[in-house]
Coordinates of C-alpha atoms and ligand atoms in Angstrom, one line a residue:
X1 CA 27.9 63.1 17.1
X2 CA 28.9 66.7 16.1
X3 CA 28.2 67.7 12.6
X4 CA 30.2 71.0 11.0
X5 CA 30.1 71.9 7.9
X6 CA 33.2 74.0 6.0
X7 CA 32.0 74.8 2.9
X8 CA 31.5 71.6 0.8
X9 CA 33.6 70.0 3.4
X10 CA 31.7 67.8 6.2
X11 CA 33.2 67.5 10.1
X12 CA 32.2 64.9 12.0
X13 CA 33.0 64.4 15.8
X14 CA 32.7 62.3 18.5
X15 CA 33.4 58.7 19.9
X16 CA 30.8 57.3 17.6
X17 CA 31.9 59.0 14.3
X18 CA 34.1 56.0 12.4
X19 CA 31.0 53.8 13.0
X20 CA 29.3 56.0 10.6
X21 CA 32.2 55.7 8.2
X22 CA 31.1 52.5 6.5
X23 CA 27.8 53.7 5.2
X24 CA 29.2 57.3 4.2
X25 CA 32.1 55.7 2.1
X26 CA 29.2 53.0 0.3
X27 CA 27.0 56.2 -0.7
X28 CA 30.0 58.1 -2.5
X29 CA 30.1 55.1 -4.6
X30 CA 34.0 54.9 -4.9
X31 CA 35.9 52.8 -7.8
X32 CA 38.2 51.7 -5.4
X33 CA 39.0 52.6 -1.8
X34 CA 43.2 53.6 -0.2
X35 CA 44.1 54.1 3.5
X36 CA 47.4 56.0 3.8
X37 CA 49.0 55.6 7.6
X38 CA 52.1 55.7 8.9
X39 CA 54.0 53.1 11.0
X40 CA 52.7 53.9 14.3
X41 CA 49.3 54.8 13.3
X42 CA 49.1 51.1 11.5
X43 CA 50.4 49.7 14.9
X44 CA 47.4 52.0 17.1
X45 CA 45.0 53.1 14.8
X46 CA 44.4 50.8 12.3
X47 CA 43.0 47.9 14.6
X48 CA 40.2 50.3 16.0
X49 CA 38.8 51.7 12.5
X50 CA 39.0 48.7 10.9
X51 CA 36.9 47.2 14.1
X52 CA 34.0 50.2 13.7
X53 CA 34.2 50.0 9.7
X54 CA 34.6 46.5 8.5
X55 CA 33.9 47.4 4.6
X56 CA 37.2 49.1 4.7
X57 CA 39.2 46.1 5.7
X58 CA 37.7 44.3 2.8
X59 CA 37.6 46.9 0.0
X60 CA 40.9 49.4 0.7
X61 CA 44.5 49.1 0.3
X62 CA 46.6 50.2 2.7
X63 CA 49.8 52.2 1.7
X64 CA 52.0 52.6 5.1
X65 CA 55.2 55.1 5.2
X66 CA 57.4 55.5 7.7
X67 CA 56.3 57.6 10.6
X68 CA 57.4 61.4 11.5
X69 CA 58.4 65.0 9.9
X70 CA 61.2 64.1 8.0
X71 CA 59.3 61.7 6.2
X72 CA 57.2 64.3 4.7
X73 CA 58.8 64.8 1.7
X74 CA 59.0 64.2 -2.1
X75 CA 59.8 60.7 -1.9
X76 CA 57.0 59.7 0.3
X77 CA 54.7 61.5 -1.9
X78 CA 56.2 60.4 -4.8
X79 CA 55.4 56.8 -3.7
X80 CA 51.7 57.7 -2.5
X81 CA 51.3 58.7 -6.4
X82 CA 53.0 55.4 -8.1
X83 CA 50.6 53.1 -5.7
X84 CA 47.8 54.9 -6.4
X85 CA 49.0 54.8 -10.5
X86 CA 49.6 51.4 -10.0
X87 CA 46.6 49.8 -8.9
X88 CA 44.8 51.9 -11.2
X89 CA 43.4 54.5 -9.0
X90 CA 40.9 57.0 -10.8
X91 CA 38.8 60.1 -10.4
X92 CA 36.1 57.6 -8.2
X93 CA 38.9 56.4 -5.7
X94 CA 39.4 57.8 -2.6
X95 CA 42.5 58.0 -0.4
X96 CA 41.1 57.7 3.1
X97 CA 44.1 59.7 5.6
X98 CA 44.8 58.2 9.0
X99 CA 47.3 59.8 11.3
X100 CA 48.7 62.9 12.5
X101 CA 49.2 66.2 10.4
X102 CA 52.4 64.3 8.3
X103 CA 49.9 61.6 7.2
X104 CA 46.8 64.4 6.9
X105 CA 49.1 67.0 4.6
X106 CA 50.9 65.0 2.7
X107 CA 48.1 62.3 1.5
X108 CA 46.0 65.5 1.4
X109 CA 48.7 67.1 -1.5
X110 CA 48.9 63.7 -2.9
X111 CA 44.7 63.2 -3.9
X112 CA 44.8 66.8 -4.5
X113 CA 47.2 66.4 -7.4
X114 CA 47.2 62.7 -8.7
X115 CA 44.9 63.3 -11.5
X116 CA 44.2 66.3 -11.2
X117 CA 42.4 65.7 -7.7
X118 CA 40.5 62.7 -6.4
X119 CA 38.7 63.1 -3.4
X120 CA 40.0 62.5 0.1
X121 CA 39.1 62.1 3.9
X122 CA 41.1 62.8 6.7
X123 CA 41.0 60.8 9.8
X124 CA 42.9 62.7 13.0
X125 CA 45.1 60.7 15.0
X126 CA 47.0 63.0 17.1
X127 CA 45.0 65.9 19.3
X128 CA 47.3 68.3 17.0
X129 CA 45.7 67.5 14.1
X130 CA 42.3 66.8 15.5
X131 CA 42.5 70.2 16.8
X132 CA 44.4 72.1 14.1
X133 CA 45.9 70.5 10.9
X134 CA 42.3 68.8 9.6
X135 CA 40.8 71.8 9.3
X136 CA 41.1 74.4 7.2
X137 CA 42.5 72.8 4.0
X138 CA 46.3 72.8 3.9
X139 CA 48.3 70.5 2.2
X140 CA 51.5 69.7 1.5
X141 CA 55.2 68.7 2.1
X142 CA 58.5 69.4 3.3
X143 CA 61.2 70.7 0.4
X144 CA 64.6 70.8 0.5
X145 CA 64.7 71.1 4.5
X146 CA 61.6 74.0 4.5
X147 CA 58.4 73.2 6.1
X148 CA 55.6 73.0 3.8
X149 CA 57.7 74.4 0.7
X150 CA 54.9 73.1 -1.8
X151 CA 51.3 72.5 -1.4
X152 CA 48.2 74.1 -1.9
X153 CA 44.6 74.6 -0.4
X154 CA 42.1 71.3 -0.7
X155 CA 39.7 70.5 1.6
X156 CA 38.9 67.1 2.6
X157 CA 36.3 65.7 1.3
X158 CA 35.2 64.6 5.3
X159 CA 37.0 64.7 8.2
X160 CA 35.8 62.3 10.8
X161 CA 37.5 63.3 14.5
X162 CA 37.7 60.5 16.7
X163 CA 39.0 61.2 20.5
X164 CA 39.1 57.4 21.1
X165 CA 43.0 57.6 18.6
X166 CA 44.4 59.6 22.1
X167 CA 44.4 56.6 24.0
X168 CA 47.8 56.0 22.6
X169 CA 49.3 59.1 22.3
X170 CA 52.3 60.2 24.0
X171 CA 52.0 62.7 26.7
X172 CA 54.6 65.1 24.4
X173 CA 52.2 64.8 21.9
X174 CA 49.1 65.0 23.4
X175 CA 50.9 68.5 25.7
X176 CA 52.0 69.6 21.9
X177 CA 48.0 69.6 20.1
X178 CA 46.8 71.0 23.6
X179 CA 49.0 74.2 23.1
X180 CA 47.2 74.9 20.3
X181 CA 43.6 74.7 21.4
X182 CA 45.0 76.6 24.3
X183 CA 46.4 79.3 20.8
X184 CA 42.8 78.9 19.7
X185 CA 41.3 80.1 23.2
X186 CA 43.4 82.9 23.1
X187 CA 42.2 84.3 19.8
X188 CA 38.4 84.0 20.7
X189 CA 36.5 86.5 23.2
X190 CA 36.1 83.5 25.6
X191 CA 37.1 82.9 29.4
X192 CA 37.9 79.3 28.8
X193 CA 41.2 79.9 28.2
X194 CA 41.4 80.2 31.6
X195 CA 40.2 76.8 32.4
X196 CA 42.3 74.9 29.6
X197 CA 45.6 76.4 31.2
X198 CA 44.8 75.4 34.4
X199 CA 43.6 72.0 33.4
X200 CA 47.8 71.6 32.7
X201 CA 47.8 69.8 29.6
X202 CA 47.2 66.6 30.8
X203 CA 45.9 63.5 28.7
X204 CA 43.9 62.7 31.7
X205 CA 42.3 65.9 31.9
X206 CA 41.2 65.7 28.4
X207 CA 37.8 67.5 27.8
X208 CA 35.8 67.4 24.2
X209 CA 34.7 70.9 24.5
X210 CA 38.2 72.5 24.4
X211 CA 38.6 70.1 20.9
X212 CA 35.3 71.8 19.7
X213 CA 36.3 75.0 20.7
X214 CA 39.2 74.7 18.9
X215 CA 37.6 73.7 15.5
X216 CA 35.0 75.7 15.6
X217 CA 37.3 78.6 16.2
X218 CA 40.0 78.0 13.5
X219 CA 36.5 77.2 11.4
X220 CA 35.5 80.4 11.7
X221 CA 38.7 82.5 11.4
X222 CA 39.4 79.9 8.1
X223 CA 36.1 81.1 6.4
X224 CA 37.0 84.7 6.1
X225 CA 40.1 84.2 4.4
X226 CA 40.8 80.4 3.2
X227 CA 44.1 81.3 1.5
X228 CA 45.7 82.8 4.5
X229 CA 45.8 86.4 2.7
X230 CA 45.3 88.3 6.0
X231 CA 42.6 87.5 8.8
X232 CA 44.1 83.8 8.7
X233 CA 47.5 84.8 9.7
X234 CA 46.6 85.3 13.5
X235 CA 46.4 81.4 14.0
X236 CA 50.0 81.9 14.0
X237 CA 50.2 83.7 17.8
X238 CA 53.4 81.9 19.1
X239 CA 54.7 80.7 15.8
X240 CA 57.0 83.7 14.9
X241 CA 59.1 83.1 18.0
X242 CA 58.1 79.7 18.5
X243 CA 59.5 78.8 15.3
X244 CA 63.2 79.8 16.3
X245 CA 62.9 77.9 19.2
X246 CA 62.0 74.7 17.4
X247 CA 65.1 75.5 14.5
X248 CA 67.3 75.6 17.6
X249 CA 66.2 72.7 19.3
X250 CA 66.7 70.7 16.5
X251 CA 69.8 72.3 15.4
X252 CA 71.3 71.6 19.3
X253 CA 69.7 68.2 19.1
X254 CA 67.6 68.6 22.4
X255 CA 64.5 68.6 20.2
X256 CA 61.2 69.8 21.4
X257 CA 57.8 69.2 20.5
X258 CA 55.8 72.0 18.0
X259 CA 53.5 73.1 20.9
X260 CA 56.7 73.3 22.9
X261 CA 58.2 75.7 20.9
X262 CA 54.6 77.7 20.3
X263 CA 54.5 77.6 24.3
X264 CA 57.8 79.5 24.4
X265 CA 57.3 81.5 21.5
X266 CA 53.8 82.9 23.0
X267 CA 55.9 83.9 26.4
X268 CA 57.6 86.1 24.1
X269 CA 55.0 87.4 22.0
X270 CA 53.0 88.0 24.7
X271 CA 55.4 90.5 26.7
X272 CA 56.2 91.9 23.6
X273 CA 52.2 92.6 23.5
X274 CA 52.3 94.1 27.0
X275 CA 55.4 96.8 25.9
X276 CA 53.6 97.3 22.3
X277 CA 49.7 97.0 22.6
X278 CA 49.8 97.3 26.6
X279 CA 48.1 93.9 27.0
X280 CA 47.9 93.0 30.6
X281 CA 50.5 92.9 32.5
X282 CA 48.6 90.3 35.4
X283 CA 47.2 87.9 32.4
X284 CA 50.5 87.5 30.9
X285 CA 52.4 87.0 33.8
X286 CA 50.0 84.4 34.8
X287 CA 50.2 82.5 31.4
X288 CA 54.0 82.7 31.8
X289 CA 53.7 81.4 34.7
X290 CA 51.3 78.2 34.0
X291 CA 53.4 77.6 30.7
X292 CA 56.4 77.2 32.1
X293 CA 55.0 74.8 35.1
X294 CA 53.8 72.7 32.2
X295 CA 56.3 73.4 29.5
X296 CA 60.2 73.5 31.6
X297 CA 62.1 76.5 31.0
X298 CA 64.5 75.9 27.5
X299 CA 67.9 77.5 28.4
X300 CA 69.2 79.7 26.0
X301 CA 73.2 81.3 25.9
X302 CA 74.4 84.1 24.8
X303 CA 74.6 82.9 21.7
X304 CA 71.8 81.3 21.0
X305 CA 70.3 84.6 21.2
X306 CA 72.1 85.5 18.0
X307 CA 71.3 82.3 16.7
X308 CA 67.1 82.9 17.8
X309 CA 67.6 86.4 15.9
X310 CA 68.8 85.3 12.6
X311 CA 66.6 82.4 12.5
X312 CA 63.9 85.3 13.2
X313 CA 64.8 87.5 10.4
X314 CA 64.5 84.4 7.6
X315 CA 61.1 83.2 9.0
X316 CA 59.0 82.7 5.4
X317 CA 56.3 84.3 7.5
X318 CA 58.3 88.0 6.9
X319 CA 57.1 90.3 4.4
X320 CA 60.3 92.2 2.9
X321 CA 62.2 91.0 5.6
X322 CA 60.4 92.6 8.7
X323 CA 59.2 90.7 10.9
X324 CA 55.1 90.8 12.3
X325 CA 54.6 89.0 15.4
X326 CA 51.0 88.2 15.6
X327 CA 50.3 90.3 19.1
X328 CA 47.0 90.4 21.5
X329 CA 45.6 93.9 23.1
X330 CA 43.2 91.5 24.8
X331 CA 42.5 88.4 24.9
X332 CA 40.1 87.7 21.6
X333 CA 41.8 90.8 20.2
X334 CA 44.5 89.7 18.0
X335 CA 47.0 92.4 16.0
X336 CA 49.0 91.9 12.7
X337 CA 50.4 95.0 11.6
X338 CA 53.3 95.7 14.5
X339 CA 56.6 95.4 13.1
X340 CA 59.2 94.2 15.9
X341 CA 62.5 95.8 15.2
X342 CA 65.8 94.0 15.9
X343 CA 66.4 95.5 18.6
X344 CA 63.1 94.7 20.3
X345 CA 63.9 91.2 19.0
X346 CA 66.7 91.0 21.3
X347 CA 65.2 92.8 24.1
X348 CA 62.6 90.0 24.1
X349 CA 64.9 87.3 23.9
X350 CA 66.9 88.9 27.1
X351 CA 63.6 89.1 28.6
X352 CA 63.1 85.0 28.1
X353 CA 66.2 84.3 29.1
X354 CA 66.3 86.3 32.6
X355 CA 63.0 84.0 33.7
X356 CA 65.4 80.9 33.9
X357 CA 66.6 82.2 37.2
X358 CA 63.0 82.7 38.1
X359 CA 61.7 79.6 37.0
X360 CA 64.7 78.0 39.3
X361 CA 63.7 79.9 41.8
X362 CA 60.2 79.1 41.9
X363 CA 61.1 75.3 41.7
X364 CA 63.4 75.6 44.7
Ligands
NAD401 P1 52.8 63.5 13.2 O1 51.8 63.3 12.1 O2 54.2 63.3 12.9 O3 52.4 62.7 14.5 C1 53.2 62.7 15.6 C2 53.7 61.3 16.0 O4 52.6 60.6 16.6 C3 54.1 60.4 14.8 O5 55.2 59.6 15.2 C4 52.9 59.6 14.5 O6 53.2 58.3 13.9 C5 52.4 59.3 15.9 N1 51.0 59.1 16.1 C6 49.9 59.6 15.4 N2 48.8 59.3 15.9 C7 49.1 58.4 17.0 C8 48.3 57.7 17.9 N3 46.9 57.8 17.9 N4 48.9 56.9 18.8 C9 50.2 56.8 18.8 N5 51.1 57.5 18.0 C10 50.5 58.3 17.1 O7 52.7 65.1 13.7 P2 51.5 66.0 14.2 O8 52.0 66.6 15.5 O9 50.2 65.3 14.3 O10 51.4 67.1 13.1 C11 52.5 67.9 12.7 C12 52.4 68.2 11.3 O11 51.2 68.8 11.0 C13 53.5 69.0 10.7 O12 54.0 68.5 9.5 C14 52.8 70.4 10.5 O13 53.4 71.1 9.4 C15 51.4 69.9 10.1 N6 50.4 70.9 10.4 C16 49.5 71.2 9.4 C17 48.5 72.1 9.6 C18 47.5 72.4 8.6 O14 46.7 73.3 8.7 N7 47.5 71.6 7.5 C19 48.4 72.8 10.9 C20 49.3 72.4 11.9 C21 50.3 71.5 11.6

């Protein structure tokens, strides 16, 4: 088992880590004990930490919403906080959080607040949050239709990280939290991006290290700058374009996962990097290239183009409304300060969508 430590915060990972869990929840001493979960993770996840930590099954209370983004809002949060009122939750109790990064931000907002913060655990479910969402201390929910409207930084108290939960992942899922340790790879001096890409994303494929790599990287980038005042912002490589692809998707209903939408968005980012920074030509083709074998081409019209643009210039990621792209200059070499103009915006977007013929092309 894998020990990390983030600030007062302890990591634990590995196939063995929720057999530990009994004995580290009986030395905290807790007045009383809650598990938060969503549907799904009640149907696949429960069974197996209940098996490796028996006490729990005994002691905690389960409070179950239903599963998926649009459940992570003020209502579901609201009811986290009249459960925990209700059966007389205090300072002691802790609200143990199993399931993706719905489950991991919203029950993470809801000990951080109910009483002025109790302390809570977070127990990954999906390789996304595994990889991403447990660390680093965000929590929150969804307002009035905007991600992560309100929140605010907590860490967990522990986060155990348990690749056994991927058994029942879906591929989309598991493809979606393996775009973003392939994101992580990027931002490190490392050659294993290489590796990861060509490993294609699949569940069967799976390999611990890329996981640790991950943590240990966001880890890392998370300790210089916890409330995301500058050196944070580069975990967000992809997410300035990718972003407008996922508001369209969903907009178009022909949703696509998060990491789907990163995937596109870092095929733009990146050859905006070559034209700006004069990244490589060769690597980004290549990543391109891979991304799109793993990731199918999204077509965009005409008008979606407008549509990619506007959503562009209202990101909540903008300062005065300009928009900064995270961009490489290398790989490991990550720049914040280069405004895209709209213009450029557009010029990128033409870019993406000539590499449908391409992509045809190639698959002919
Ligand atoms: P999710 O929590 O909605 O999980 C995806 C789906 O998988 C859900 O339907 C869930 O019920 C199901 N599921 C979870 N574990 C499963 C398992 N082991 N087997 C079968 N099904 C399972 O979404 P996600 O992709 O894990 O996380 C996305 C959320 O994370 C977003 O709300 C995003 O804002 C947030 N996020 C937070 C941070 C952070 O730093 N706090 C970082 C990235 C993303």
């Amino acid at each position: 088992m894998l020990q990390l430590q983030d600030q007062d915060s302890r990591i634990f990972v590995g196939q063995e880590v929720l057999a530990s869990l009994d004995v580290w929840v009986e030395n905290l001493k807790v007045s009383s004990l809650f598990i938060l979960l969503d549907t799904n993770t009640q149907l696949n996840c429960l069974p197996l930490l209940l098996k490796q930590a028996p006490l729990l099954s005994q002691k905690a209370k389960l409070i179950c919403i239903p599963a998926g983004e649009e459940n992570k809002n003020l209502e579901n949060l609201a009811f986290i906080w009249k459960v925990l009122s209700e059966s007389l939750a205090d300072r002691h109790s802790l609200l143990i959080n199993l399931g993706g990064g719905v489950i991991g931000d919203m029950g993470g907002f809801a000990a951080a607040t109910y009483q002025r913060g109790i302390p809570f655990v977070l127990i990954p479910t999906t390789l996304l949050a595994m990889a991403d969402a447990s660390v680093g201390g965000k929590t929150g929910i969804d307002f009035r239709g905007l991600k992560n409207q309100i929140g605010l930084f907590m860490r967990a108290k522990a986060v155990f990280i348990c690749p056994l939960f991927l058994q029942t992942l879906s591929k989309a899922q598991f493809q979606s939290g393996a775009m973003e340790i392939f994101k992580m790879a990027l931002l490190v001096k490392d050659t294993s991006w290489k590796e990861i890409l060509y490993r294609g994303f699949e569940p069967t494929q799976f390999k611990m290290e890329d996981l640790i790599l991950a943590i240990t990287a966001k880890l890392q980038i998370v300790a210089s700058d916890f409330k995301e005042s500058k050196q944070r912002k580069i975990l967000n490589l992809g997410h300035t374009f990718g972003h407008a692809f996922e508001s369209l998707s969903l907009a178009q209903n022909r949703p696509i996962s998060h990491g789907y939408a990163v995937a596109l968005g870092l095929v733009c980012e990146l050859y905006f990097s070559t034209l700006r920074l004069g990244f490589s030509v060769l690597i980004q083709k290549e990543i391109e290239t891979e991304l799109l074998k793993i990731f199918p081409y999204f077509s965009i019209s005409e008008n979606d183009i407008c549509i990619l643009k506007a959503s562009l210039l209202q990101d909540k990621k903008n300062n005065n409304q300009k928009v900064y792209p995270v961009l490489l200059t290398a790989i490991g070499v990550a720049e914040l300060t280069q405004e895209i103009s709209q213009v450029e915006i557009e010029k990128v977007f033409y870019y993406y969508q000539k590499l449908e013929v391409r992509t045809l092309n190639a698959h002919a």
